[in-house]
Tab-separated table of C-alpha atoms in Angstrom:
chain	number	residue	atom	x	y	z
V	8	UNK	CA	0.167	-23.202	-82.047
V	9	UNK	CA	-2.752	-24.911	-80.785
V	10	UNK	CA	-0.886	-27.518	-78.730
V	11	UNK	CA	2.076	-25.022	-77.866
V	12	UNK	CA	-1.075	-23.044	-75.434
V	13	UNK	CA	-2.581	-26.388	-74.380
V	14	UNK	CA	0.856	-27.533	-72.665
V	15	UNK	CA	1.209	-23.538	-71.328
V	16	UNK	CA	-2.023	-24.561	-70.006
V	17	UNK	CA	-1.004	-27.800	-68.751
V	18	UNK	CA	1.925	-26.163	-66.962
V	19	UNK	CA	0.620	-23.492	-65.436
V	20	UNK	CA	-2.560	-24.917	-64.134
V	21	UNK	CA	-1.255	-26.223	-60.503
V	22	UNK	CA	0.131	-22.481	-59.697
V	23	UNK	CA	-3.758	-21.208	-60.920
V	24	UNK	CA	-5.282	-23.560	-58.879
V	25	UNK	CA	-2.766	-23.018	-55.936
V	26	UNK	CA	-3.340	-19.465	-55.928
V	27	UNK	CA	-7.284	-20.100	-56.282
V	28	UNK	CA	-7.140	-22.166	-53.463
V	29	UNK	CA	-5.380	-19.943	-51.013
V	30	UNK	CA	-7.756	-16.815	-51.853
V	31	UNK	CA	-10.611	-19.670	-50.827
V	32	UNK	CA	-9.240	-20.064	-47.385
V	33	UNK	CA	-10.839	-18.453	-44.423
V	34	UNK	CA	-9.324	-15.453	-42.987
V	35	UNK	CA	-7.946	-16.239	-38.937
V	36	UNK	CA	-10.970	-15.480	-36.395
V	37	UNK	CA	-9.928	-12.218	-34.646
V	38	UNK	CA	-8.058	-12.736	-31.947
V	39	UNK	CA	-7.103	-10.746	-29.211
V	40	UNK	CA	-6.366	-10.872	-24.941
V	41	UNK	CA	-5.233	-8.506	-22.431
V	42	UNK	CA	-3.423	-9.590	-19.462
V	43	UNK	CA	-2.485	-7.107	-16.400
V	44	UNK	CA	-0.568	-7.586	-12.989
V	45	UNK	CA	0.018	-4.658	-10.077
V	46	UNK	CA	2.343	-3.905	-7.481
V	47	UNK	CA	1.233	-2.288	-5.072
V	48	UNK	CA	4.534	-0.292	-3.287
V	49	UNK	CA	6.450	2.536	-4.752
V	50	UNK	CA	10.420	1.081	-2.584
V	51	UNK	CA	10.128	-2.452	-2.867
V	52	UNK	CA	9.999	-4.852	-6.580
V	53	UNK	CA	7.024	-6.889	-5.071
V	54	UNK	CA	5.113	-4.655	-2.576
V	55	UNK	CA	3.663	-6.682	0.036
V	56	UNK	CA	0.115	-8.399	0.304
V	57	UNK	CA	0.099	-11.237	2.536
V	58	UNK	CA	-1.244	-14.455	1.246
V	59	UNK	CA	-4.681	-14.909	0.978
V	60	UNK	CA	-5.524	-11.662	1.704
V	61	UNK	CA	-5.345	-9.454	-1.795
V	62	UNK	CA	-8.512	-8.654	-0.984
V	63	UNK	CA	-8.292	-6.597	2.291
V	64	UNK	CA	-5.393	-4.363	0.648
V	65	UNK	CA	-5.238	-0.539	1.471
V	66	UNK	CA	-4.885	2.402	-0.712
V	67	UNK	CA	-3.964	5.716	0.266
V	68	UNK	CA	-3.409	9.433	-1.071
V	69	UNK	CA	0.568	9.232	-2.334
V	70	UNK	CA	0.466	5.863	-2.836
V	71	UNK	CA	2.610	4.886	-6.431
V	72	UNK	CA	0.366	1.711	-8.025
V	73	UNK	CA	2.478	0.172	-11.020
V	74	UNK	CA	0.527	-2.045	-13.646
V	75	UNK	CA	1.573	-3.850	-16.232
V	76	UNK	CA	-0.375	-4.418	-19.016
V	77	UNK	CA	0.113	-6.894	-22.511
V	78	UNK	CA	-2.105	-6.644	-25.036
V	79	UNK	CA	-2.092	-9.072	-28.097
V	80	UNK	CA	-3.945	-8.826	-31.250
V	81	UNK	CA	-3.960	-10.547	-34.594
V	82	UNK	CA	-5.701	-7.000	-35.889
V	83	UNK	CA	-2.840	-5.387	-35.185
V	84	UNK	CA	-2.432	-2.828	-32.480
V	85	UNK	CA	-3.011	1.053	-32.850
V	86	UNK	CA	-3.004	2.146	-28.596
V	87	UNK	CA	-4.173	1.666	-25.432
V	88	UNK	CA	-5.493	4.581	-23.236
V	89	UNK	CA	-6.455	4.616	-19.143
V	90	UNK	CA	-8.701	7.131	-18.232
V	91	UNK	CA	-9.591	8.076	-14.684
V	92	UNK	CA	-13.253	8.829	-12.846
V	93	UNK	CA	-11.338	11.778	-11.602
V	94	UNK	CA	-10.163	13.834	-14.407
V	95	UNK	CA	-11.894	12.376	-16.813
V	96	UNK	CA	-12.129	11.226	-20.680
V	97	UNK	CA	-10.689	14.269	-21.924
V	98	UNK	CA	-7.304	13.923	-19.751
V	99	UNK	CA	-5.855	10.100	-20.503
V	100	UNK	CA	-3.072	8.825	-18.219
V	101	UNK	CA	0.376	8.783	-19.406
V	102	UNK	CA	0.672	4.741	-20.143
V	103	UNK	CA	4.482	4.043	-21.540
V	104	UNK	CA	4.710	1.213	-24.410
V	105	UNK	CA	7.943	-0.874	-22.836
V	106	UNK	CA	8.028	-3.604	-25.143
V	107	UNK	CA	6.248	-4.690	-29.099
V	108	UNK	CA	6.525	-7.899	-31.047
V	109	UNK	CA	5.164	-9.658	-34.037
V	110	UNK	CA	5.050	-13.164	-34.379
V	111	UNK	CA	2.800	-15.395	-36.306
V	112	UNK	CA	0.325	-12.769	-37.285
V	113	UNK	CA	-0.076	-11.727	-33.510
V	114	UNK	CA	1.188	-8.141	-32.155
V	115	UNK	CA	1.998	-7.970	-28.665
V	116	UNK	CA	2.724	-5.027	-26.785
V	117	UNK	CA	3.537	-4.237	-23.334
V	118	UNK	CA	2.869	-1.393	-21.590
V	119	UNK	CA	3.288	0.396	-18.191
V	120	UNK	CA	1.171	2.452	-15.942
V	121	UNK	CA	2.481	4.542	-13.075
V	122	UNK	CA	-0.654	5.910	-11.120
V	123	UNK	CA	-0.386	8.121	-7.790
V	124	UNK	CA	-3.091	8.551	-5.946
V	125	UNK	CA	-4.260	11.681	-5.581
V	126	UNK	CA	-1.982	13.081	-7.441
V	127	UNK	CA	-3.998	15.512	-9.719
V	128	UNK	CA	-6.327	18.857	-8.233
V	129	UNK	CA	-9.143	16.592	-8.474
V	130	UNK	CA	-8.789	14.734	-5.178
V	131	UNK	CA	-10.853	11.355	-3.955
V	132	UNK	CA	-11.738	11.172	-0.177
V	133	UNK	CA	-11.354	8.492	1.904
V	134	UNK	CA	-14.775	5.708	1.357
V	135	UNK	CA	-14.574	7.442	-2.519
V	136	UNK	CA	-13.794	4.613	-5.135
V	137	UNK	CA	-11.631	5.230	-8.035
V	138	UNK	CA	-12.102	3.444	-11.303
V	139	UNK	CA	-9.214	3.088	-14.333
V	140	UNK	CA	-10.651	2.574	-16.883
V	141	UNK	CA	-8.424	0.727	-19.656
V	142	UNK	CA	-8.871	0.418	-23.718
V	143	UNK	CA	-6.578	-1.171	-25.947
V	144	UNK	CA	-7.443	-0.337	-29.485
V	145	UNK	CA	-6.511	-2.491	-32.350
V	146	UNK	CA	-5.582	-0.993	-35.675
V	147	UNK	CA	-8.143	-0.065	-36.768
V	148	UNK	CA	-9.364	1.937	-33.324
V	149	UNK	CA	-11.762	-0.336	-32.475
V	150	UNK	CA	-12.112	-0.680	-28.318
V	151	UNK	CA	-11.495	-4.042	-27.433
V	152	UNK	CA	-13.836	-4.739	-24.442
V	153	UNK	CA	-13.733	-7.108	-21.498
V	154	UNK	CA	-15.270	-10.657	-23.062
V	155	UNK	CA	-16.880	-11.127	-20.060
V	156	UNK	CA	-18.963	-7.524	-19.463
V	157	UNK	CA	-19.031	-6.906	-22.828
V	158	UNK	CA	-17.616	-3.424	-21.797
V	159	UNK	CA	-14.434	-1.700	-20.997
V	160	UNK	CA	-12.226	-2.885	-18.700
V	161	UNK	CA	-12.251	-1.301	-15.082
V	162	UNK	CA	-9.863	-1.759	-12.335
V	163	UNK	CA	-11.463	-0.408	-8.942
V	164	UNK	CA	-10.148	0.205	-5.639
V	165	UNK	CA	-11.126	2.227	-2.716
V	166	UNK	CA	-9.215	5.153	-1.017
V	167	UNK	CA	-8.828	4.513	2.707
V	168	UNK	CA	-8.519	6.214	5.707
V	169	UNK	CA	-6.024	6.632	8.858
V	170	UNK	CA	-7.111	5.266	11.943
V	171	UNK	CA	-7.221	8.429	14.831
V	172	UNK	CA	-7.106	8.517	18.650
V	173	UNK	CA	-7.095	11.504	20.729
V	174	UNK	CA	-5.994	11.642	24.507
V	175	UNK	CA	-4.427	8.577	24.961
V	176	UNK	CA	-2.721	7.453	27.893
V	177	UNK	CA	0.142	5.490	28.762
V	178	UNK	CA	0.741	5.171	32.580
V	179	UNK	CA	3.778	4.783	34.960
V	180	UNK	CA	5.509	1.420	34.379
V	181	UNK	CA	5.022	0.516	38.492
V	182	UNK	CA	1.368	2.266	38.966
V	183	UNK	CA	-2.097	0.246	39.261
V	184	UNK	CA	-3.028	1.786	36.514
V	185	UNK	CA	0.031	0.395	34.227
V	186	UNK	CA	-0.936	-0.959	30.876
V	187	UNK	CA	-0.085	-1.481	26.802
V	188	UNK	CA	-1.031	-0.244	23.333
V	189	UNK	CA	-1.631	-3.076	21.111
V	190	UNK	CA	-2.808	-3.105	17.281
V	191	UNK	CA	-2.272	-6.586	16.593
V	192	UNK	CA	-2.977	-8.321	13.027
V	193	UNK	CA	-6.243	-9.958	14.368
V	194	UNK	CA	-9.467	-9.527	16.783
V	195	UNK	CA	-8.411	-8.922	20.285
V	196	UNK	CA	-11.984	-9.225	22.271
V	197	UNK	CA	-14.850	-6.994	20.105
V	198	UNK	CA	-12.097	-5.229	18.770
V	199	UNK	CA	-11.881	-5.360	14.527
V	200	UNK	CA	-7.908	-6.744	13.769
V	201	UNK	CA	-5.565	-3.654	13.354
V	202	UNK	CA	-7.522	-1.582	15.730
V	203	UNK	CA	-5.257	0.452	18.603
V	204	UNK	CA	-6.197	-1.927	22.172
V	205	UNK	CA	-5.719	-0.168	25.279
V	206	UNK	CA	-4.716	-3.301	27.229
V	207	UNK	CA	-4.064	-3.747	31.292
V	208	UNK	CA	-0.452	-4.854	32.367
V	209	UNK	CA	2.535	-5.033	30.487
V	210	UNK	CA	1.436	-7.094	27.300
V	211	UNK	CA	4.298	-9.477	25.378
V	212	UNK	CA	3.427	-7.437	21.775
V	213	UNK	CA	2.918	-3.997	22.879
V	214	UNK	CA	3.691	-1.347	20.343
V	215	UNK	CA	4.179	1.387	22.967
V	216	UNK	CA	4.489	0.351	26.577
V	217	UNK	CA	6.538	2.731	29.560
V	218	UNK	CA	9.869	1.457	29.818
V	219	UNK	CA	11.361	0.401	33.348
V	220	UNK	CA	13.430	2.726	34.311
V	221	UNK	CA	16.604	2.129	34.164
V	222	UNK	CA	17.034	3.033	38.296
V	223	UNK	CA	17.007	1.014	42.204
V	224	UNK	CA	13.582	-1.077	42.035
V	225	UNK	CA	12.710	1.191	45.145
V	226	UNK	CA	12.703	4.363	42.929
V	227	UNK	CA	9.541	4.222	41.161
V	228	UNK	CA	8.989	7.818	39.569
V	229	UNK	CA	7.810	7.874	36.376
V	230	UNK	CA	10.184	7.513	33.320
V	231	UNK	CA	9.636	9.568	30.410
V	232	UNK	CA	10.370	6.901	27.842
V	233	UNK	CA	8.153	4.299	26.095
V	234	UNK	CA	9.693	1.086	24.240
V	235	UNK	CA	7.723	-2.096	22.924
V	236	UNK	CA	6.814	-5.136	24.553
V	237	UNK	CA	9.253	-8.160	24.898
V	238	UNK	CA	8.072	-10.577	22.585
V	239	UNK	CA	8.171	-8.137	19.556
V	240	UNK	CA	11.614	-8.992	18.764
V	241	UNK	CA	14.213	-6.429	17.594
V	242	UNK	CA	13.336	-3.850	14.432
V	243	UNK	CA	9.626	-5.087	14.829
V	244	UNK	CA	8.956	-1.722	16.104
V	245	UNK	CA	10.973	1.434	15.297
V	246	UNK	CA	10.703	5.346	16.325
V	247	UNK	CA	11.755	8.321	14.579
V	248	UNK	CA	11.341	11.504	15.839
V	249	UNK	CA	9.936	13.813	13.167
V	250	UNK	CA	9.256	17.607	12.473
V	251	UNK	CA	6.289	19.469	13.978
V	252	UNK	CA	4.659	19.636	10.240
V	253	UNK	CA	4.353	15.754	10.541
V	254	UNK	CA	1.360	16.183	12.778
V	255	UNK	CA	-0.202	17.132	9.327
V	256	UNK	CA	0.742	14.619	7.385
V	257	UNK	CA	-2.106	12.477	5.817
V	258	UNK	CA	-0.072	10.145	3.740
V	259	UNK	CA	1.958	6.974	4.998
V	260	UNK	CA	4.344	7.203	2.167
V	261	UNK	CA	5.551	10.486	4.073
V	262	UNK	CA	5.798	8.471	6.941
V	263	UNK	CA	8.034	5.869	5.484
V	264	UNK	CA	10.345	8.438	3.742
V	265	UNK	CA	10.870	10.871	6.754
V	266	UNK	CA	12.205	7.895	9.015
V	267	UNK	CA	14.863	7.614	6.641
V	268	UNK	CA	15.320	11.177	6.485
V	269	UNK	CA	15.559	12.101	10.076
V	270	UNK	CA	16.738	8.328	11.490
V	271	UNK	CA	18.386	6.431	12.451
V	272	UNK	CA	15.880	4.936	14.116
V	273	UNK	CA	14.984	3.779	17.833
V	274	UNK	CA	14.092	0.817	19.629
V	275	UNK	CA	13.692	2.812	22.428
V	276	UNK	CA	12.598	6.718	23.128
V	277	UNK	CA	13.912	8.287	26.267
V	278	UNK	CA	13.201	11.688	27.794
V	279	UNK	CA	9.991	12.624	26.376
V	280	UNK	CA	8.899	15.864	25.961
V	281	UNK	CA	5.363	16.993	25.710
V	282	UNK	CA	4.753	18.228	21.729
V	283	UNK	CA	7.612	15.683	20.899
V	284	UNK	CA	6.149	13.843	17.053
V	285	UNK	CA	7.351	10.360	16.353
V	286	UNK	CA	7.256	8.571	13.110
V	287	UNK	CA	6.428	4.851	14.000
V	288	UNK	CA	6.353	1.281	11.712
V	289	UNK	CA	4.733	-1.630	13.487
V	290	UNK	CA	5.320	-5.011	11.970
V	291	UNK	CA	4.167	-7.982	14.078
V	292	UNK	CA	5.996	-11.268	14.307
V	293	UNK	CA	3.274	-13.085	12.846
V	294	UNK	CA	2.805	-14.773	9.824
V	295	UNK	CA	1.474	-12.641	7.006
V	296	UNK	CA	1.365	-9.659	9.310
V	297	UNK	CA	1.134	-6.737	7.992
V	298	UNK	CA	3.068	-3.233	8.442
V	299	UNK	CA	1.525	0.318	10.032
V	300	UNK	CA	3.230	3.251	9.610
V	301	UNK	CA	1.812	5.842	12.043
V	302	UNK	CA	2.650	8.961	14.277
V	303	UNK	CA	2.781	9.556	17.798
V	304	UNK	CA	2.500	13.060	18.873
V	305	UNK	CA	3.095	13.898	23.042
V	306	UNK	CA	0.507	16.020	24.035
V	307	UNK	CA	1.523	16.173	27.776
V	308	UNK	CA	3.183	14.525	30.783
V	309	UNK	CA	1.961	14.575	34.011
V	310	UNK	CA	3.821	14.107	36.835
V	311	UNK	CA	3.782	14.567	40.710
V	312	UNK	CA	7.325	13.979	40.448
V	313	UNK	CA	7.468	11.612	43.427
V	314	UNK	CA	6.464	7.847	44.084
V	315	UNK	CA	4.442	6.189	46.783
V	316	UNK	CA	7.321	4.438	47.970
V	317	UNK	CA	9.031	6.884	49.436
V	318	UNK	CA	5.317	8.492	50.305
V	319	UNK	CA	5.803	11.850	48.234
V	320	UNK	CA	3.836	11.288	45.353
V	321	UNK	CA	1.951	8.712	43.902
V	322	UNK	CA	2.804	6.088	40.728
V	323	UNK	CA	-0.366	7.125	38.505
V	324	UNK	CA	1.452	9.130	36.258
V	325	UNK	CA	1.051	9.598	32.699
V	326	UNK	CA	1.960	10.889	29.352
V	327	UNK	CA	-0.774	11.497	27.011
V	328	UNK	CA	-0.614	10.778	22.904
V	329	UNK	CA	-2.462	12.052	19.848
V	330	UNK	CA	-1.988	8.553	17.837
V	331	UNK	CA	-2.771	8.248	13.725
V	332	UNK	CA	-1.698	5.348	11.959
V	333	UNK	CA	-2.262	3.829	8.777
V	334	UNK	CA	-3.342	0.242	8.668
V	335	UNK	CA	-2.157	-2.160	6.512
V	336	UNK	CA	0.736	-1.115	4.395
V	337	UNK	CA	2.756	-2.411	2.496
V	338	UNK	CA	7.068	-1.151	2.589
């Protein structure tokens, strides 16, 4: 009986010592990594930041932000929340798991935010900076936190604001006084890039320039109309008229969407009429230029009616805008 438990012994030693030996090994370090990317426009699959330049990207009320996060844990996964600055820890964003895995021992998950700007009763003004604030929790609930900060992680970005100019005039195409809106991608004098340039002549990249009339080169009254310059090749620069209401519109995504609603759109606008609104997108033929949605509204004409060629008026005519625009968007 004795030997009969010695060779029991014998045989089941090496699955004993096996099993010993497993329980002996160290446990994997935790692991874990979180991984995000953005785009930034609600109608196109890439939105539109021109290289090099992530950094000077605009945000405005209405604007749809989509991120994409992956989280990966060997802990296993329980969540992961986004809170606002706006409404607060007690009202998390609605994040949407798309995808979940296990492989190896790690969990991966991917999920998907869809955040609106100003979307919520709790609205941030333009200058105010608002801050998601994201937690993936492993199974057990714990937080993990950025391993650089040692805290949450935070994605900031600033709310911006339209760019405004009252009383400005666009004068007869054959007057002295003749001369082109510009809001080019870059400085133009002391002007900051993207700001509205009230330039002398009849410029090559004009956004809004008179248009010749269409007329004998001796009949020089003033044209109601207003085109872009030459050089800014065709569907650069497109006009829409728009609804009254538009002249309260604060949001370029409305912009965007009522040009398709009330198109089709113009190259060219002919017979102007003071309180006439136009919805207008400006894209420059420039490398890595960017778009501007904006409005025009007509706030008057003035006209003698005659021209100084045939000596019964003069060619200092006008019409007069209200002009908003929103720089650098992205459709």
């Amino acid at each position: 009986m004795k030997k009969l438990f010695q060779l029991l012994w014998l045989l089941a030693a090496p699955y004993l010592l096996a099993s010993c030996s497993d329980d002996d090994e160290p446990a994997p370090a935790p692991y874990a990594a979180l991984t995000s990317s953005v785009l930034f426009s609600k109608f196109t699959n890439n939105g539109y930041i021109p290289s090099g330049r992530a950094s000077e990207m605009r945000v405005y009320s209405g604007d749809t932000l989509r991120y994409f996060f992956r989280f990966d844990s060997n802990q296993g996964i329980k969540d992961l929340k986004v809170y606002d600055n706006l409404r607060g820890r007690d009202f998390p964003l609605v994040v949407n798991r798309t995808a979940s895995s296990v492989s190896g021992g790690l969990t991966s998950n991917e999920y998907e935010l869809e955040y609106i700007v100003n979307d919520s009763p709790m609205q941030a003004q333009p200058g105010q900076e608002i801050v998601l604030t994201v937690e993936p929790q492993e199974a057990n609930g714990a937080v993990y936190h950025n391993p650089a900060t040692g805290k949450p992680f935070e994605v900031k970005f600033t709310v911006s604001a339209s760019s405004e100019y009252k009383g400005v005039k666009l004068y007869n195409y054959w007057g002295e006084k003749r001369n082109s809106l510009t809001i080019l991608d870059y400085r133009i004098g002391d002007s900051q890039p993207q700001t509205l340039v009230n330039e002398p002549g009849l410029t090559p990249f004009a956004f809004l320039t008179n248009k010749m009339p269409p007329r004998d080169w001796l009949d020089q009254r003033f044209e109601h109309s207003f085109t872009s310059g030459p050089s800014m090749g065709e569907g650069q620069v497109a006009y829409v008229k728009v609804p009254a209401a538009a002249r309260n519109w604060s949001q370029p995504n409305q912009i965007a969407a009522a040009m398709k609603q009330y198109g089709p759109e113009k190259t060219e606008v002919n017979n102007v009429q003071a309180g006439d609104i136009y919805a207008v997108r400006v894209r420059y033929p420039l490398n890595n230029s960017w778009v501007i949605y904006g409005l025009i509204e007509v706030k008057s004409i003035v006209d003698d009616g005659g021209d100084t060629h045939t000596g019964n008026g003069h060619d200092e005519d006008y019409m007069e805008f209200d002009i908003k625009y929103f720089p650098g968007y992205r459709y």
